[in-house]
Short mmCIF file of N, CA and C in Angstrom, two decimals:
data_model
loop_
_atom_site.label_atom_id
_atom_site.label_comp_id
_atom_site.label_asym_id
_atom_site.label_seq_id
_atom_site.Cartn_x
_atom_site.Cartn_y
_atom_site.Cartn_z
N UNK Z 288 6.45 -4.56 27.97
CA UNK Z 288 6.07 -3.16 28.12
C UNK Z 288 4.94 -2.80 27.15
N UNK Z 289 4.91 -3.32 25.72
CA UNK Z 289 3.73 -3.35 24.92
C UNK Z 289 2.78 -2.93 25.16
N UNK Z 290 2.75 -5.01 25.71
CA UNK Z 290 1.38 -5.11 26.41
C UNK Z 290 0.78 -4.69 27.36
N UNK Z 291 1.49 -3.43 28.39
CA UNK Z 291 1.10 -2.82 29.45
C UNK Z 291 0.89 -1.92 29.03
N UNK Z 292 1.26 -1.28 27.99
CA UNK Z 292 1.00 0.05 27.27
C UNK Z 292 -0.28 0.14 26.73
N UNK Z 293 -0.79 -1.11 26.08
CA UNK Z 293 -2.22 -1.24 25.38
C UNK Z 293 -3.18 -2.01 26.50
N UNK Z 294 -2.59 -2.43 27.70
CA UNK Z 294 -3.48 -2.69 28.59
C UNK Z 294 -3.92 -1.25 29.44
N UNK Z 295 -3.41 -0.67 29.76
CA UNK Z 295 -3.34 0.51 30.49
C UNK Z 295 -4.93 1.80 29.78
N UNK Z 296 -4.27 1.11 28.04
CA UNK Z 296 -5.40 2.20 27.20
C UNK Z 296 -6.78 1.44 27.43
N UNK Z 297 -6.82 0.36 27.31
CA UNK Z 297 -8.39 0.04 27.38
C UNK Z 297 -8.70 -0.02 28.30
N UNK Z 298 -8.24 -0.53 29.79
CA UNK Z 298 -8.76 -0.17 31.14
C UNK Z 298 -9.18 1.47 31.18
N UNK Z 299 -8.48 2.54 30.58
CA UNK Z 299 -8.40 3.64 30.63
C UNK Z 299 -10.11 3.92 29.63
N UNK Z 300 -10.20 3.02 28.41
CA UNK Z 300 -11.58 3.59 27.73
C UNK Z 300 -12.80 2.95 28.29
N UNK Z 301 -12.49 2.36 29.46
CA UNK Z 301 -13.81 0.89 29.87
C UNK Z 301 -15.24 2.24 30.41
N UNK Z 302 -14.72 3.42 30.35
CA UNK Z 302 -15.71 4.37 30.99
C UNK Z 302 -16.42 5.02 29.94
N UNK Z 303 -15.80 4.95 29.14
CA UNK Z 303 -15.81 6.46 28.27
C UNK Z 303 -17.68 5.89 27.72
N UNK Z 304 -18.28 6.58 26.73
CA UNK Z 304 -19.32 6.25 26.21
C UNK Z 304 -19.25 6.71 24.53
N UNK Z 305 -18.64 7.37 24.40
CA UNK Z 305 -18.46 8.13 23.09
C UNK Z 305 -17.01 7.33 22.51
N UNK Z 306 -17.18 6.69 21.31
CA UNK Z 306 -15.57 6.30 20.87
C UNK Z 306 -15.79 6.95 19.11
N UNK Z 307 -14.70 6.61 18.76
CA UNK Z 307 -14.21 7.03 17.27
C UNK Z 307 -13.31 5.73 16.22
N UNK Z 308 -13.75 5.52 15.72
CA UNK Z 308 -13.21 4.38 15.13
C UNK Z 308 -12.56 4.80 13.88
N UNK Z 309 -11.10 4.66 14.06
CA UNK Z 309 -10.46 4.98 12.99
C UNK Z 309 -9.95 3.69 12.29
N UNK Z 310 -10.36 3.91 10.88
CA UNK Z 310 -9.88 2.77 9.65
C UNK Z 310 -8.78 3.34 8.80
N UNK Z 311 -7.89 2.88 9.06
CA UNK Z 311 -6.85 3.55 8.34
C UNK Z 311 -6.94 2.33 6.81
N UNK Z 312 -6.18 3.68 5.99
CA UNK Z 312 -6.61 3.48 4.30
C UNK Z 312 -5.49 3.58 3.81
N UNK Z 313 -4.58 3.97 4.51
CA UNK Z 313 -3.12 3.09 3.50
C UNK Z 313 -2.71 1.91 3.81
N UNK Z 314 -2.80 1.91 2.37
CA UNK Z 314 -2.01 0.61 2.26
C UNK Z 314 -3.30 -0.70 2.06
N UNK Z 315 -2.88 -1.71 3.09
CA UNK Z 315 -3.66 -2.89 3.71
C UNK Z 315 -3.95 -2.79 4.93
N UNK Z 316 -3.42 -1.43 5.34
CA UNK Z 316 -3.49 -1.74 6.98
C UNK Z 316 -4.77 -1.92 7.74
N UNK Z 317 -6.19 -1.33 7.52
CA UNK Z 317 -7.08 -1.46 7.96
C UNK Z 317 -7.92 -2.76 7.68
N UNK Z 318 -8.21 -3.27 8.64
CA UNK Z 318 -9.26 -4.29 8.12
C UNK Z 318 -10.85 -4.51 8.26
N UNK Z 319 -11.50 -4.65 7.60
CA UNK Z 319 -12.66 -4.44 8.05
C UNK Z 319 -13.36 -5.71 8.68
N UNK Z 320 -12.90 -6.76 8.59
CA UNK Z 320 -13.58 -7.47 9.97
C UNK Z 320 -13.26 -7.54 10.75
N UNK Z 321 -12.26 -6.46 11.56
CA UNK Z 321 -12.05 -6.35 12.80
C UNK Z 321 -12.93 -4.86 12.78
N UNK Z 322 -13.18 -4.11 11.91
CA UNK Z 322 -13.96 -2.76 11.94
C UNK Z 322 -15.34 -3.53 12.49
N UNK Z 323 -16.11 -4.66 11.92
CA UNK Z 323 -16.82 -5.28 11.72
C UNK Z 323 -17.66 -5.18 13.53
N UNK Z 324 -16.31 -6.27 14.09
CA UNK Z 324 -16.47 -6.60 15.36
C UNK Z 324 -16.46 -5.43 16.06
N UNK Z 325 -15.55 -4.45 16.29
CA UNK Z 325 -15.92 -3.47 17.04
C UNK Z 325 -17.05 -3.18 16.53
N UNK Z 326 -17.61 -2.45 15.87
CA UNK Z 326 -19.19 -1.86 15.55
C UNK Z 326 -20.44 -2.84 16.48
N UNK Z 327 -20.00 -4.36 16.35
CA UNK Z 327 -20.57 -5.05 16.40
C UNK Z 327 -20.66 -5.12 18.60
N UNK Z 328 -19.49 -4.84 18.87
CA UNK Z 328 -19.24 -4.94 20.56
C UNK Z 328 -19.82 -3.65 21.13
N UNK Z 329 -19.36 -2.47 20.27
CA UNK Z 329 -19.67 -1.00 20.33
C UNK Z 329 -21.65 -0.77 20.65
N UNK Z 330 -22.12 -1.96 19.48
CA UNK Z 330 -23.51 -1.87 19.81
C UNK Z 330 -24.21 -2.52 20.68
N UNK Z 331 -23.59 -3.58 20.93
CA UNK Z 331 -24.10 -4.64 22.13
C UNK Z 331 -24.12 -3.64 23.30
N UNK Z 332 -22.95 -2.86 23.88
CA UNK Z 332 -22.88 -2.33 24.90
C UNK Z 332 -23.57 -0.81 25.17
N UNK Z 333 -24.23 -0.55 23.76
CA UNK Z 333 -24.85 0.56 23.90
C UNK Z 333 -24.17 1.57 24.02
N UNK Z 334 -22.78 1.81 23.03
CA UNK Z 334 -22.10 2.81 23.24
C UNK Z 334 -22.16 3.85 21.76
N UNK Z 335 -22.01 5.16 22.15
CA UNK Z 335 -22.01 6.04 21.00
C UNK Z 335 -20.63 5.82 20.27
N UNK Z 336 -21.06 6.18 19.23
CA UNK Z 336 -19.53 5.89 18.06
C UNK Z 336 -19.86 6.42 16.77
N UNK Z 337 -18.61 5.90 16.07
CA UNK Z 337 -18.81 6.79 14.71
C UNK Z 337 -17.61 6.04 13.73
N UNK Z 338 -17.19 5.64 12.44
CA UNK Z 338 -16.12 6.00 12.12
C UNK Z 338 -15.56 6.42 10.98
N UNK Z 339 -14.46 6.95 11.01
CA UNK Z 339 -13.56 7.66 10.69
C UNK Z 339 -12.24 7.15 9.68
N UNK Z 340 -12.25 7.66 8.38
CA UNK Z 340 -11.37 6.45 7.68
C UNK Z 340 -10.19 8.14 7.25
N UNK Z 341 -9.10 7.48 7.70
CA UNK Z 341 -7.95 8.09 7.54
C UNK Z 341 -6.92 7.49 6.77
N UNK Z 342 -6.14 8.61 5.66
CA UNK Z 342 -5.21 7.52 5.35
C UNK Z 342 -3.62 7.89 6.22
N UNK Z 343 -3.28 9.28 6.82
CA UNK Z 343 -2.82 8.95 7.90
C UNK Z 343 -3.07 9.89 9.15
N UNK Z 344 -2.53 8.97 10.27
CA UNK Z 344 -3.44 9.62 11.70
C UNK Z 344 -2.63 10.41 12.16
N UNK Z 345 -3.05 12.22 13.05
CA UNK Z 345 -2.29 12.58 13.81
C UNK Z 345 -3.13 13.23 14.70
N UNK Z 346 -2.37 13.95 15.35
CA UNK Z 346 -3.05 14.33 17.16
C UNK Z 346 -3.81 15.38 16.42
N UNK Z 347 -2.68 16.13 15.73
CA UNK Z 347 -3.87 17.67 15.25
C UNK Z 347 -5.46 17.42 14.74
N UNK Z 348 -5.19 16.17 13.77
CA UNK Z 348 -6.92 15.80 13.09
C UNK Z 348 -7.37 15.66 14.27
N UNK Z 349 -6.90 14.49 14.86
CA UNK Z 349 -7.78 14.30 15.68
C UNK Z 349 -8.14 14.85 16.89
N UNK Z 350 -7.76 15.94 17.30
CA UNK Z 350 -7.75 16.91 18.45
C UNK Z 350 -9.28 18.23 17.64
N UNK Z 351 -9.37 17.95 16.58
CA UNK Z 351 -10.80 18.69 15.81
C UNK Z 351 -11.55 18.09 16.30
N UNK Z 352 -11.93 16.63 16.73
CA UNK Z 352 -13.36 15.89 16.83
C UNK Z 352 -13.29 15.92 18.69
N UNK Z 353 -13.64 16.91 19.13
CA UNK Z 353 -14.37 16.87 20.35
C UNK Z 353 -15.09 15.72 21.01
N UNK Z 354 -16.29 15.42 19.99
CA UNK Z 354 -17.29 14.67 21.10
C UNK Z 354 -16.15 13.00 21.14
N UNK Z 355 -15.23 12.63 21.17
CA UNK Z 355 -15.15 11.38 21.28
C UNK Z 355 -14.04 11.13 22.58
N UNK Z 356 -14.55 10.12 23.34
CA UNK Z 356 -14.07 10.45 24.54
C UNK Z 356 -12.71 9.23 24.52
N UNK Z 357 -12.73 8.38 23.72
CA UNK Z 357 -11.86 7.03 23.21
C UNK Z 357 -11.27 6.97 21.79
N UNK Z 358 -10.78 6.68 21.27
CA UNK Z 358 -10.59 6.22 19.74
C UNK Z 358 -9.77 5.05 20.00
N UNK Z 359 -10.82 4.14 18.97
CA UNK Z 359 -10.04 3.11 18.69
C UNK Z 359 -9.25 2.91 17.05
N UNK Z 360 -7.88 2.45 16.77
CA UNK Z 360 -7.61 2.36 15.67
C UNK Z 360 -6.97 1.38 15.20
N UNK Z 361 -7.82 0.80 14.29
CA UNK Z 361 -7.36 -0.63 13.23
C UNK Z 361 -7.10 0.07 11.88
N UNK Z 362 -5.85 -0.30 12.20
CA UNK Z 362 -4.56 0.33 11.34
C UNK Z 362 -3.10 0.07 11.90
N UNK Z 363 -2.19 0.65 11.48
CA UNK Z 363 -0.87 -0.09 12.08
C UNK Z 363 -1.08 -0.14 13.82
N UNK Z 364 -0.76 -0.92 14.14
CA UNK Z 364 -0.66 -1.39 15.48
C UNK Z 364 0.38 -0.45 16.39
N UNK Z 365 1.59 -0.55 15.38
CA UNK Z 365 2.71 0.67 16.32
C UNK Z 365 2.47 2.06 16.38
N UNK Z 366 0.90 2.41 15.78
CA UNK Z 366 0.83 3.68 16.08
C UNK Z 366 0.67 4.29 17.16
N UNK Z 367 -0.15 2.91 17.96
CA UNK Z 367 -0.84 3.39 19.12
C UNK Z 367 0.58 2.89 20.48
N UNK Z 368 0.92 2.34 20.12
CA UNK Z 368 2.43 1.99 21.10
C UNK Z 368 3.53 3.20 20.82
N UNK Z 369 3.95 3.25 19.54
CA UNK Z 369 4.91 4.01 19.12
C UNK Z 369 5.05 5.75 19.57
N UNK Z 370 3.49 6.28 19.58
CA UNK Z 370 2.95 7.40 19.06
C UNK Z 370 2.00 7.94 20.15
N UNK Z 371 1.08 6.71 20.66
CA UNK Z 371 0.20 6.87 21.36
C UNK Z 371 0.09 7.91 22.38
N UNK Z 372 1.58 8.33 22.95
CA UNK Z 372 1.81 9.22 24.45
C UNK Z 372 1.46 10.46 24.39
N UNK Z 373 1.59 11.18 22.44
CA UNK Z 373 1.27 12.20 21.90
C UNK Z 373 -0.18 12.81 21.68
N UNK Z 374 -1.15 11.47 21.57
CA UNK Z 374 -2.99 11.74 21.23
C UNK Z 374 -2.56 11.57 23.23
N UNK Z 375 -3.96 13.13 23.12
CA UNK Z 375 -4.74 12.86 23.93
C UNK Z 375 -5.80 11.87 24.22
#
């Protein structure tokens, strides 16, 4: 079920053009050579972006940033499984 849960989200961002890249800052959880690679895929494909270092994530922050039509987040993994149903 996971993996249908996080398959479902990126089929769901394959449109978008605008993303948000959240680095989460507690702890160890963020890493930056996976920040690295996205930036790095983000530009190949000619997509708008930005990111965003949080030390923790919720719908309200992130329901302030309008222009982003995706967010991606490298940071705990169960946020986006656990939590995910709650972000728009």
């Amino acid at each position: 079920k996971m993996k249908r849960i996080r398959l479902d989200a990126v089929l769901e961002s394959k449109s978008a053009c605008s993303f948000g890249i959240i680095l989460g800052t507690l702890g160890r959880q963020g890493n930056p050579k996976i920040l690295d690679r996205l930036i790095d895929l983000l530009q190949r494909h000619k997509k708008q972006f930005f990111v965003l270092l949080l030390s923790e994530i919720s719908p309200a922050k992130l329901a302030k940033v309008r222009v982003v039509e995706a967010w991606i987040q490298v940071a705990c993994p169960r946020l986006s499984i656990d939590w995910g149903h709650f972000f728009d």
